[in-house]
XYZ file of C-alpha atoms in Angstrom:
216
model
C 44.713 -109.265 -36.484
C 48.358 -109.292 -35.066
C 50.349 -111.584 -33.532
C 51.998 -111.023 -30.165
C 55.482 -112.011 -29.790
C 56.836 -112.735 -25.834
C 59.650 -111.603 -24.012
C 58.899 -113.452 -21.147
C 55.516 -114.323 -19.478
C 54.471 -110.830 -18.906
C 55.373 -108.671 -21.837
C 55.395 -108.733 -25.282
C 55.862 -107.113 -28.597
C 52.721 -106.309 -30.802
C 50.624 -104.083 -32.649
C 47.289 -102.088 -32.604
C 45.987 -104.474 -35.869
C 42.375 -105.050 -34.316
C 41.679 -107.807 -37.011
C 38.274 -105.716 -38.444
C 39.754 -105.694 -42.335
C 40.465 -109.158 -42.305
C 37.231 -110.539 -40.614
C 35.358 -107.838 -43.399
C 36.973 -110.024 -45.916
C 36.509 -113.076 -44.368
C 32.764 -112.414 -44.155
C 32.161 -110.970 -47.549
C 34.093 -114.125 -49.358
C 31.606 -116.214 -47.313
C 28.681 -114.061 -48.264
C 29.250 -114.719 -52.085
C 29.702 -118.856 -51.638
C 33.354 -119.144 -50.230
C 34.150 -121.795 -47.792
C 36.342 -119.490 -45.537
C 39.019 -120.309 -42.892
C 39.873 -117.447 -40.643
C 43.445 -118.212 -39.226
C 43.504 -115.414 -36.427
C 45.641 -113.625 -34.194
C 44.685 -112.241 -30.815
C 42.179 -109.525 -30.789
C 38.816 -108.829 -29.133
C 37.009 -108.181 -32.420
C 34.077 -110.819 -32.747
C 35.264 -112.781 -35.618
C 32.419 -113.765 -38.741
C 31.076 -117.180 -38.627
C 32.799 -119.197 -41.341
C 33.920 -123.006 -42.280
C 36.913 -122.732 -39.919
C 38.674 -120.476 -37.363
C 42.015 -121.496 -36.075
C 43.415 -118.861 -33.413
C 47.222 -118.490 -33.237
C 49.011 -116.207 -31.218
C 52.568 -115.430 -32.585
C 54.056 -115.030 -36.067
C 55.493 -118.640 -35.872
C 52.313 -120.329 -35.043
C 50.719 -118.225 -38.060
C 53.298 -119.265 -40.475
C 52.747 -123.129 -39.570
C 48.726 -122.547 -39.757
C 48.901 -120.548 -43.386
C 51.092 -122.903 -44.677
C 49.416 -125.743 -43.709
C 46.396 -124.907 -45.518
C 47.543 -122.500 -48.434
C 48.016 -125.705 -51.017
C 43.956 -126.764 -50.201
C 43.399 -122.682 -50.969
C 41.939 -121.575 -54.401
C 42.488 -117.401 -52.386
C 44.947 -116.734 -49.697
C 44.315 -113.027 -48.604
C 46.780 -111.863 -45.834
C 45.428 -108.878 -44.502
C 47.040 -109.726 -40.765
C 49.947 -107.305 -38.935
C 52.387 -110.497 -38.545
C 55.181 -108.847 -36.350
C 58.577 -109.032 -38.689
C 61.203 -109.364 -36.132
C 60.661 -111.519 -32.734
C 62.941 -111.897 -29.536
C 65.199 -114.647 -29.835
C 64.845 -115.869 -26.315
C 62.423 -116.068 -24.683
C 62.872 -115.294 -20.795
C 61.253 -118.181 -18.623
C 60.317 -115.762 -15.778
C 59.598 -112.130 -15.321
C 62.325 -109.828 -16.276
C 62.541 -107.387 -13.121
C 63.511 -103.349 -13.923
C 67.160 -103.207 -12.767
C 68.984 -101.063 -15.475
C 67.964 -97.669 -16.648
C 67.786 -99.157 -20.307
C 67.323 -102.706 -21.255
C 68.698 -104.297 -24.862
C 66.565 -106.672 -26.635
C 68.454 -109.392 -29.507
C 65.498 -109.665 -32.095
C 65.272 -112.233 -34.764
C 62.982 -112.015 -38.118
C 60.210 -113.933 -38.351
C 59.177 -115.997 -41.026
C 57.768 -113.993 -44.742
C 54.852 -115.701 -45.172
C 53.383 -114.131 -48.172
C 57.172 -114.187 -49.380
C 56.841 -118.183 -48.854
C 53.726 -118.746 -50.628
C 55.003 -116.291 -53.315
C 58.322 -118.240 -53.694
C 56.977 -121.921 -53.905
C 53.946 -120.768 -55.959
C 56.824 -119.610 -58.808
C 59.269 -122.527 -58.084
C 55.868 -125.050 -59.170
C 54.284 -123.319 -61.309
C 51.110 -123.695 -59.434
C 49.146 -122.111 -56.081
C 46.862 -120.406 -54.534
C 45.666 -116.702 -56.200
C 47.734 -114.405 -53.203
C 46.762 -111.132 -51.912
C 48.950 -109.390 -49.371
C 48.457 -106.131 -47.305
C 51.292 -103.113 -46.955
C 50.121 -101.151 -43.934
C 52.590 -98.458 -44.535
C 52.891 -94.659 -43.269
C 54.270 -93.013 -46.182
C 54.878 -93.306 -50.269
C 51.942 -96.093 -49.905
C 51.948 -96.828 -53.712
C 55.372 -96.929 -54.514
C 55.700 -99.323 -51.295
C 52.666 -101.198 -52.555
C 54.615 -102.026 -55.496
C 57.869 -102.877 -54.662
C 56.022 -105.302 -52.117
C 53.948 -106.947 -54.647
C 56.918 -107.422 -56.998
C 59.335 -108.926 -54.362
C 56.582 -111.186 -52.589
C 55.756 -112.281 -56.282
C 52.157 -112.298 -55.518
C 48.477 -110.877 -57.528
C 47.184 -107.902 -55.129
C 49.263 -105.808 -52.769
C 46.365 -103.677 -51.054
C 48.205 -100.626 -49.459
C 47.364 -98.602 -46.526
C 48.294 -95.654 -44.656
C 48.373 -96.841 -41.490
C 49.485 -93.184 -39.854
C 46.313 -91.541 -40.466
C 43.812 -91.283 -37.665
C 40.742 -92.732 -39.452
C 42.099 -95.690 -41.524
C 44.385 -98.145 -40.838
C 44.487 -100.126 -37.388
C 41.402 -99.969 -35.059
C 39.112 -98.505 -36.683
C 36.072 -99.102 -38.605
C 36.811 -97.603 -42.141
C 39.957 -97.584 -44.605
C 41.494 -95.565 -47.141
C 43.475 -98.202 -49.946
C 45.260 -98.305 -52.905
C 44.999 -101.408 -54.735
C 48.186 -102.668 -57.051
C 48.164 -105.039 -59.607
C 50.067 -106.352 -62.606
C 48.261 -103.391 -64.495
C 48.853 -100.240 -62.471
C 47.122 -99.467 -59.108
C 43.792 -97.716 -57.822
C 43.495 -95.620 -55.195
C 39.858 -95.634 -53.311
C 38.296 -92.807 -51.375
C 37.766 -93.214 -47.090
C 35.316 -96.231 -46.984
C 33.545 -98.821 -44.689
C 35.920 -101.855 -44.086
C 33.155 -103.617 -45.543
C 33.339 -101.780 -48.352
C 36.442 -101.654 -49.236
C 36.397 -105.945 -48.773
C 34.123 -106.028 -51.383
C 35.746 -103.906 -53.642
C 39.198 -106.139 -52.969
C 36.929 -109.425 -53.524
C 35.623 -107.862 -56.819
C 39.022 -107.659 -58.258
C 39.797 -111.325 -56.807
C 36.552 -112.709 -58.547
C 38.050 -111.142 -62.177
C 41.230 -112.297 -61.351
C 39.904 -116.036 -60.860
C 37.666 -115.885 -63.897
C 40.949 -115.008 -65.596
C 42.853 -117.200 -64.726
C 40.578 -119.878 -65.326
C 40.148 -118.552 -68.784
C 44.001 -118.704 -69.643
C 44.280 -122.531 -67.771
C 41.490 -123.568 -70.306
C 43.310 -121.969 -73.326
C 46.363 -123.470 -72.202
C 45.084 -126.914 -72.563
């Protein structure tokens, strides 16, 4: 889902991420045998019922939740709309209209996909990463570019500016990029298109696996 980041106790910055890909996900991994924990932002969306759901509401509280849990992780899919930039102060009370425009000092927020890319390369060792691009044009050259500076397995892309995929709705148009190439799939179910990213995370495990034994 997203996460909202506050002004002051009224307002906030956010995004129309309803949460419905990543609970998809969520529920398919647990479907096929995963023990699944669902680290969520705000959003009415009835989440699946898996091993654990910790709800967060801003990027910061994300970060510490993820990272928390990431080493314990065999799959970390982030498939949330965690809001880049955040204000850096918050106000304590309500800030009343005065001025006919109003400047806001924004701050980035932690890269948590970057992070877990990052340490997994410094050790050596880590969870199998997936990260989503929810992007509104050149999806698969912005796919790519993401998945090479993140340093991570999967980038699934999306075009977030057409009217039936993307945010808040119930089906979703992706291209999936890996270290060989990318795929582009037709308009599906979110549930669909889960499986189809959860396929490619299954080969990717077996794979992995298979070069770890030959290693030894």
């Amino acid at each position: 889902g997203p996460t909202l980041e506050d002004l002051d106790p009224v307002r906030f910055i956010g995004n129309r991420s309803s949460g419905r890909m990543g609970f998809a996900i969520a529920a398919e991994a647990s479907r096929r045998g995963a023990q699944v924990t669902i680290v969520a932002g705000p959003t009415t969306v009835e989440p699946p019922r898996v091993a654990e759901l910790v709800k967060v509401r801003s990027a910061a509280e994300m970060h510490q939740a993820v990272i928390a849990r990431a080493d314990r992780s065999d799959v970390v899919v982030m498939a949330a709309a965690v809001a880049d930039y955040t204000p850096a102060e918050r106000a304590p009370h309500k800030v009343h209209k005065e001025d006919d425009t109003l400047t806001l000092v924004l701050k980035r927020t932690p890269d948590i996909l970057g992070e877990l890319g990052r340490r997994r390369l410094a050790s050596g060792r880590g969870p199998l990463l997936v990260g989503f691009g929810a992007e509104t044009e050149h999806v698969e050259e912005q796919g790519a570019a993401k998945r090479q500076r993140k340093q991570v397995d999967l980038i699934v892309a999306n075009d977030v500016a057409r009217s039936d995929a993307g945010f808040d709705v119930e089906t979703n148009a992706v291209t999936i990029v890996g270290e060989g190439g990318s795929e582009t799939l037709p308009l599906l179910p979110k549930s669909q298109v889960a499986a189809e990213i959860l396929d490619r995370v299954e080969k990717l495990l077996v794979q992995n696996a298979a070069r770890a034994e030959a290693n030894r």
